[in-house]
Each structure stands twice: as C-alpha cells, then as structure tokens.
Coordinates of C-alpha atoms and ligand atoms in Angstrom, one line a residue:
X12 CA 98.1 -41.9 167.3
X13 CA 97.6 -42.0 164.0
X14 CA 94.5 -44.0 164.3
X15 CA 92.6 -41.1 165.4
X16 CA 90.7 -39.3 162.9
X17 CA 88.9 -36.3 163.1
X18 CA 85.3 -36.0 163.7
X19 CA 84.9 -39.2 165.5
X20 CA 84.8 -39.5 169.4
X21 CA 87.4 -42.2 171.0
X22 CA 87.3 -43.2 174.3
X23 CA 89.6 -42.6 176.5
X24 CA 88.3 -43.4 180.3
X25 CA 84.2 -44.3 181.0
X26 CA 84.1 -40.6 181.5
X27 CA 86.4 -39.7 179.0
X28 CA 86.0 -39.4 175.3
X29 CA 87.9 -37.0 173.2
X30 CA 86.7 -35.6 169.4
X31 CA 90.1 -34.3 167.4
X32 CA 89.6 -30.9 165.3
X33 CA 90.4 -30.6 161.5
X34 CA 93.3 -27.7 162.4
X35 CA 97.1 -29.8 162.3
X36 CA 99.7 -27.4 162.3
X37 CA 103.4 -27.2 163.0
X38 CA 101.7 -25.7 166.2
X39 CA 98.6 -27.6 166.8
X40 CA 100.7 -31.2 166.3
X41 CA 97.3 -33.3 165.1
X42 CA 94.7 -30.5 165.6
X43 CA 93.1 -29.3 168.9
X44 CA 91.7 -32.1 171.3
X45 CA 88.7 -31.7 172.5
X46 CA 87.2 -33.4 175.4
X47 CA 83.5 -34.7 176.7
X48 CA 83.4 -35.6 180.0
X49 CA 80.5 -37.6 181.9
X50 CA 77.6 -39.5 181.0
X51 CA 73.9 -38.5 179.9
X52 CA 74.4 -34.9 181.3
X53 CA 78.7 -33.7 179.9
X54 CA 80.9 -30.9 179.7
X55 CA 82.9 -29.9 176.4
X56 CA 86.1 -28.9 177.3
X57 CA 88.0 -26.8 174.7
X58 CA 85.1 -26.8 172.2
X59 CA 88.3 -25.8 169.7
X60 CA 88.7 -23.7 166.6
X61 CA 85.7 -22.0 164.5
X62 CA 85.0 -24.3 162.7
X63 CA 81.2 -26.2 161.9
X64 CA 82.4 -29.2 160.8
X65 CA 84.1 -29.7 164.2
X66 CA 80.9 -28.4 166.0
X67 CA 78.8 -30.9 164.0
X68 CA 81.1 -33.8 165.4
X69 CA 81.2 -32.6 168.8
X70 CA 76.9 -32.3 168.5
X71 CA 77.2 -36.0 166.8
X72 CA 79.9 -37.5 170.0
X73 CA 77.2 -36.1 172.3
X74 CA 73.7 -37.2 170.6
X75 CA 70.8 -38.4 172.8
X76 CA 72.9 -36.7 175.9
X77 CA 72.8 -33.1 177.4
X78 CA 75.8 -30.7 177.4
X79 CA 75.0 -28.9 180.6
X80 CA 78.6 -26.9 180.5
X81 CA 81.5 -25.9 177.8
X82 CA 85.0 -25.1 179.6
X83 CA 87.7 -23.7 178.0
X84 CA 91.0 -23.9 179.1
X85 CA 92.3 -20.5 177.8
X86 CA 91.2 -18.5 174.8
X87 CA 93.6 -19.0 172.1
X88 CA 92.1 -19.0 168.5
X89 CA 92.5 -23.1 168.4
X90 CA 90.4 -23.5 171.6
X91 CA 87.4 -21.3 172.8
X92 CA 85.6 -20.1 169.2
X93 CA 83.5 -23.0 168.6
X94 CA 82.0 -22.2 172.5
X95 CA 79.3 -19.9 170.7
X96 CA 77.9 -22.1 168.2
X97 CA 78.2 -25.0 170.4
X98 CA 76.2 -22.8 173.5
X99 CA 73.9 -21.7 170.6
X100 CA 73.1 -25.5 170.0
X101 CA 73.0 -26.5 173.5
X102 CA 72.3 -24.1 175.6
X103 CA 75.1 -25.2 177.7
X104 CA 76.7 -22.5 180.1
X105 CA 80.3 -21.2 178.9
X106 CA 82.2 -21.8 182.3
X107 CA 85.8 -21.9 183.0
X108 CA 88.6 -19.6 182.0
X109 CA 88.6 -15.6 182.5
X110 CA 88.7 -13.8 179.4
X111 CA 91.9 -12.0 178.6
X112 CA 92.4 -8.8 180.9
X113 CA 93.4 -6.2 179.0
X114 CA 95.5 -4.2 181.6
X115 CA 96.9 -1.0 181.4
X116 CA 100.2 -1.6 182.1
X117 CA 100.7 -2.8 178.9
X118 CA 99.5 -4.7 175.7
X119 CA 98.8 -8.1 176.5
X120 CA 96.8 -9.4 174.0
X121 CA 98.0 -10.5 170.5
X122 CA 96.2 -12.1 167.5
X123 CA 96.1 -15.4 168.7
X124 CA 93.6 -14.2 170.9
X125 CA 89.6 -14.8 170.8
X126 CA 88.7 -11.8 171.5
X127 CA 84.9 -12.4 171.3
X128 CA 84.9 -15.0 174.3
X129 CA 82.4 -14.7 176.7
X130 CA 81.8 -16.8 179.7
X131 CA 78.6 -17.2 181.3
X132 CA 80.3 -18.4 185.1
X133 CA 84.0 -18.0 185.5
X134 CA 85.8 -20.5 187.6
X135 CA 88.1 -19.4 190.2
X136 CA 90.9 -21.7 191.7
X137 CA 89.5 -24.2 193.6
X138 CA 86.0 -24.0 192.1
X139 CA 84.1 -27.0 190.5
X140 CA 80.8 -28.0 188.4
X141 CA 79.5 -30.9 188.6
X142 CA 77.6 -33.8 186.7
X143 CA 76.1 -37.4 187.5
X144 CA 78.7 -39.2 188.6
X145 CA 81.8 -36.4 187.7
X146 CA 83.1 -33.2 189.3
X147 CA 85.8 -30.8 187.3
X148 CA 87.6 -28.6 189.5
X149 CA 89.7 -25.4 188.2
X150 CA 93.4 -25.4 189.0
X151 CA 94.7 -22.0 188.2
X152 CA 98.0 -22.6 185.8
X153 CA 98.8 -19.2 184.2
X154 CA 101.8 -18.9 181.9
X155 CA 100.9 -19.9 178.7
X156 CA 98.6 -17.2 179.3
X157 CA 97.5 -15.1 181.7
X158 CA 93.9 -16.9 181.9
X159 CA 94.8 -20.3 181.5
X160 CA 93.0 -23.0 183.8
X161 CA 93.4 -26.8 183.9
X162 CA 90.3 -28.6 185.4
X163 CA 91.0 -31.4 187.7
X164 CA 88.5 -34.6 187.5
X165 CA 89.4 -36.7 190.1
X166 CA 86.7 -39.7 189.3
X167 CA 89.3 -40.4 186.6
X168 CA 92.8 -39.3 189.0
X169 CA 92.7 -36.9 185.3
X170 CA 93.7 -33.5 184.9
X171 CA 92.7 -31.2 181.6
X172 CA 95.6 -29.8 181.2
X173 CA 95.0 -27.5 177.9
X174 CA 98.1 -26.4 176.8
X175 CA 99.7 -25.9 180.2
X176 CA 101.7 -29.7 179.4
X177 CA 101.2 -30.8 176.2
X178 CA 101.5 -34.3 174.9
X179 CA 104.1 -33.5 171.9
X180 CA 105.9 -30.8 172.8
X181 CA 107.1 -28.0 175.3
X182 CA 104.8 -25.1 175.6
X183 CA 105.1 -21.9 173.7
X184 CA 105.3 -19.0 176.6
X185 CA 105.1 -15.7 174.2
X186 CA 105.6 -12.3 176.5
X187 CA 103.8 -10.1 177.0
X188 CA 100.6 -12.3 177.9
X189 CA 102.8 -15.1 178.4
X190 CA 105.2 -15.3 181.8
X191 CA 108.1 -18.0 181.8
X192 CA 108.3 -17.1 185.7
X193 CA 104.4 -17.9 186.1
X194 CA 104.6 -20.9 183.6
X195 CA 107.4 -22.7 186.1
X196 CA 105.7 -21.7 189.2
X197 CA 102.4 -23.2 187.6
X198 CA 104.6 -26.4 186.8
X199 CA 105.8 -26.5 190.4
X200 CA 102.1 -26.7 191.5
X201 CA 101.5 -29.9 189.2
X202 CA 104.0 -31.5 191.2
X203 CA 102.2 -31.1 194.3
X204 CA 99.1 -32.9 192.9
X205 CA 98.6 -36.2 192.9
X206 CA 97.0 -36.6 189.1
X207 CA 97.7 -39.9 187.7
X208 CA 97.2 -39.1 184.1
X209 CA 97.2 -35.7 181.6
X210 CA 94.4 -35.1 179.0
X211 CA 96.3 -32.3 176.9
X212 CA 94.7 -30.7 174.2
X213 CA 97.7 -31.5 172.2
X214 CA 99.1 -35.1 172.1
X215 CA 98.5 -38.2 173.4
X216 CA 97.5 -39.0 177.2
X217 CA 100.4 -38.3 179.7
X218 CA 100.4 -41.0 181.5
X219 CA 103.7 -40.7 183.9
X220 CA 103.0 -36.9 185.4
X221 CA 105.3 -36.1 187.5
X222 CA 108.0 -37.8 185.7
X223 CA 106.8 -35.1 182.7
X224 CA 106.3 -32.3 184.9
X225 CA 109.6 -32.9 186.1
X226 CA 111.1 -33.4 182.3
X227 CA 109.5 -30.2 181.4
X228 CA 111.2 -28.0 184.1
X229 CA 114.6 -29.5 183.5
X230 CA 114.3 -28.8 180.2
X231 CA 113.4 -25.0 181.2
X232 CA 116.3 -25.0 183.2
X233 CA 118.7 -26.1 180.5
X234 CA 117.0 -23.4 178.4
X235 CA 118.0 -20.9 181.1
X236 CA 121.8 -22.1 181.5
X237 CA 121.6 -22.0 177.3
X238 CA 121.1 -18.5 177.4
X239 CA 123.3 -17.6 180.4
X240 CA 126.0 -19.2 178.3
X241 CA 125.5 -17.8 174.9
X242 CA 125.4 -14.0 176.7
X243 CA 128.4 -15.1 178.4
X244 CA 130.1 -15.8 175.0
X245 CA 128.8 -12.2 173.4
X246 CA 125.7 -13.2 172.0
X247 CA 123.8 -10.4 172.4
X248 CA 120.5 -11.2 170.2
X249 CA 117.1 -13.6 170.0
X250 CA 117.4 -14.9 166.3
X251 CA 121.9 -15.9 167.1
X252 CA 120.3 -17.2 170.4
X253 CA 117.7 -19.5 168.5
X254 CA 120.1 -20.6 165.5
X255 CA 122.4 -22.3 168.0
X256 CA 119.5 -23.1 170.7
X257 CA 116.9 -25.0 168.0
X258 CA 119.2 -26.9 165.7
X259 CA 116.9 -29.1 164.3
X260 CA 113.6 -27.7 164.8
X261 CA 111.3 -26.9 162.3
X262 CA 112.0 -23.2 161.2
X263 CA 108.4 -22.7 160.8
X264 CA 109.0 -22.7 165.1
X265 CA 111.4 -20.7 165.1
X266 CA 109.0 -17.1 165.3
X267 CA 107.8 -18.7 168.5
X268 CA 110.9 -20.2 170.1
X269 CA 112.1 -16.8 169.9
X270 CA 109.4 -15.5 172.3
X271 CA 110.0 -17.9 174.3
X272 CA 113.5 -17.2 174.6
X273 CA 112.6 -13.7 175.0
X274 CA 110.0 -14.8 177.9
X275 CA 113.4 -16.8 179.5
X276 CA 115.1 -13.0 179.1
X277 CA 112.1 -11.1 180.7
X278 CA 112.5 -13.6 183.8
X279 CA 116.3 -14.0 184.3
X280 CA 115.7 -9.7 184.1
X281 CA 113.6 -9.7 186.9
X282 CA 115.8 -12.2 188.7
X283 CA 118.9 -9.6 188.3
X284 CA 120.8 -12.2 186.1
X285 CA 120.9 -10.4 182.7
X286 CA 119.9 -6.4 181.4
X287 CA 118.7 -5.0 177.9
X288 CA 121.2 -3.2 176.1
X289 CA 120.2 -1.4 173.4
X290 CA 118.0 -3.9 171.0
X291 CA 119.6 -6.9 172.3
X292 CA 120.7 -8.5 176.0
X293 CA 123.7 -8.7 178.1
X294 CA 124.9 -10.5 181.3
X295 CA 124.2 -8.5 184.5
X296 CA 127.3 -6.6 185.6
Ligands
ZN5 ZN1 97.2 -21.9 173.5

C-alpha cells in the first residue's frame, strides 16, 4: 500500500486501474481512489477532489483513450469536484449518483457537500452504461448519504463501492443526510450479491466481501449494544458516550464518531429503544 503514489495509474484487473488523489487525511486514509474502468473507450469513477494536479493525472492514466462517462459515487467534497474540469476536457457525460435533495423536512445538506454537482444522466437502481467489453450497473446504497450509489461491473465479479465499505475503516454515517438505519439495510443488500471483490474509494481492494460486509454489521451491532449499555448505566450524552466508545482512536475522529453515535441514537429512536431528554438521551421507559 504504500507503494502507491499519487498521480500514477496501477492496475488493478485488465479493466481496472486506479489513480490515487493528493488529499490523505485522518479521513481520506491515503487520499480518494479514483477508478478507470475499460479499455480504449473508459469511465472515471469518483473523479475526486478539486484539484488539477489530480485532473492532469487522471487526463495522463487515460491518454490515447476516450472517457465516454464520469460516475460519481456520492457527492462529498473528496469525490465529485474534479467531474467539471474533467467533463470540460473530455466531454465525457457526468452519470451516476443524484445530486443531494434538499427536502423540506429538514436540513440535509452540510459542508462536506459539492453543492455545484451536476449530472448529465442520473442512474437509477438497476441501471447500467456500457463500454467495449464492460458494463457498470448502479446499486442503490444510501446511508453514507442519501445519494450514494455503488456501480456493479460484473466482467470483473467487482463492485465500486465508494464509501459505502471502505478498505481502512468503518464508514462515517453523519445525521441528518446520513441514516444508520439505511446504511445497515444497504449493508444487508451487499450480502445478497454475489461480488467477489470491493474497489473502495478508500483502502486497499476487499477481497473477502461477505466476510467484510458481515464484519462491518457486527461491528454496528456492538456499537448499538455499546450505547444501550452506557444509557443503561446513566450516561446520558454523545462526547461521555465517545470517551469510553473510541479509546484509542485518533481524536481528530472523534467530531465524526460522535455523529455517528448520534446516527446509532436517531435509529434505536425510531426503533422505540431509547428517547431524547433534554440535550442528551435516555433508555425508553
Ligand atoms: Zn463520503
């Protein structure tokens, strides 16, 4: 892993070959991952952050060949900028993920957010484009967020799976966009599929889905029983919930382990398990 260098194209799978971004972070683990899949006539998926440099390499990975399509996977600042000045060079079609719906029942954007996407073709569940040789389909995961797709290319028994499963760590589920009770459900569905290895747009290749997919909602689970627990014991808010939840985890993290406990709340609120009370969170009578 630490072979791979930004700016550079590695190959992954004959229709495979991934370009890392300049943006580590205690978020992005490396930097965002993105993908160019086929041969003579590709698709970018998550043409990453705004940044040229990164649009420069993802131009030199594809030389001689024609982007016909740019897919992003959701539109989170690390992913879908670089889809404008990459469609500007290409002329390639911005396909893939909705952008955000703002809805009126609420705020559900935040500033991680690229508010100036916009796709040419949105793909619905089930939906595919197509290249020589390759075929992405669009499997509807929301939870991350709200709009967020993986695309299915099943020359390769590969899934994109954005930041859906990641190749590093769990998934940051941040209310109000993000929905711990979509998220699992969205894990439930990879389980059904029969994808023989992850592409994540963080980390290395999974290669042992299910077994992940199955990790990952265990670990959820644990999460839950965590916070059943603490309530039960009279902890009452998010910070006391992460001190004793996240021992050991980068403090820089902390911010967004808290929404994610807070997304856990949201859910096991819906589910009748546990109530607000005043700022903080109680066990359900
Ligand atoms: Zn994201």
């Amino acid at each position: 892993m630490s072979e791979q260098q930004t700016g550079r194209a590695q190959v992954l799978h004959p229709l495979v070959r991934r370009v890392l971004a300049p943006n580590p972070s205690a978020f992005t683990f490396t930097g965002t991952q993105t993908y160019v899949v086929g041969q003579s006539e590709v698709a970018v998926i998550d043409p990453g952050p705004a940044d040229p440099a990164h649009v420069e390499a993802i131009l030199a990975a594809t030389r001689g060949e024609t982007v016909t399509h740019i897919l992003c996977t959701h539109t989170h600042h690390d992913h879908s900028p670089s889809s404008r000045p990459l469609k500007a060079a290409t002329g390639a079609q911005i396909t893939g993920c909705a952008p955000l719906a703002l809805s009126d029942d609420g705020p559900r954007a935040d500033a991680s957010f690229d508010a100036a996407y916009v796709p040419d073709r949105i793909l619905g569940a089930g939906e595919n484009i197509s290249g020589p040789g390759w075929r992405l389909q669009a499997v509807a995961t929301p939870g991350h967020t709200s709009n967020h797709l993986c695309f299915a290319l099943p020359e390769a028994g590969a899934l994109f799976t954005g930041d859906h499963v990641m190749g590093w760590s769990t998934t940051v589920v941040s209310p109000p966009d993000g929905d711990m009770a979509a998220y699992m459900a969205s894990l439930d569905l990879l389980l059904d599929r029969e994808d023989s290895v992850y592409y994540p747009a963080h980390g290395e290749p999974v290669k042992n889905p299910r077994r992940y997919v199955r990790g990952l909602l265990g670990h959820r689970k644990q999460r839950e029983s965590q916070i059943l627990r603490l309530l039960g014991r009279g902890e009452h808010d998010i910070p006391g919930m992460v001190a004793q939840m996240y021992v050991g985890v980068d403090p820089k993290l902390h911010a967004a382990a808290g929404r994610s406990v807070l997304a856990h709340l949201i859910d096991l609120n819906a589910r009748g398990l546990v109530a607000r009370e005043g700022e903080g969170w109680r066990l359900a009578a």
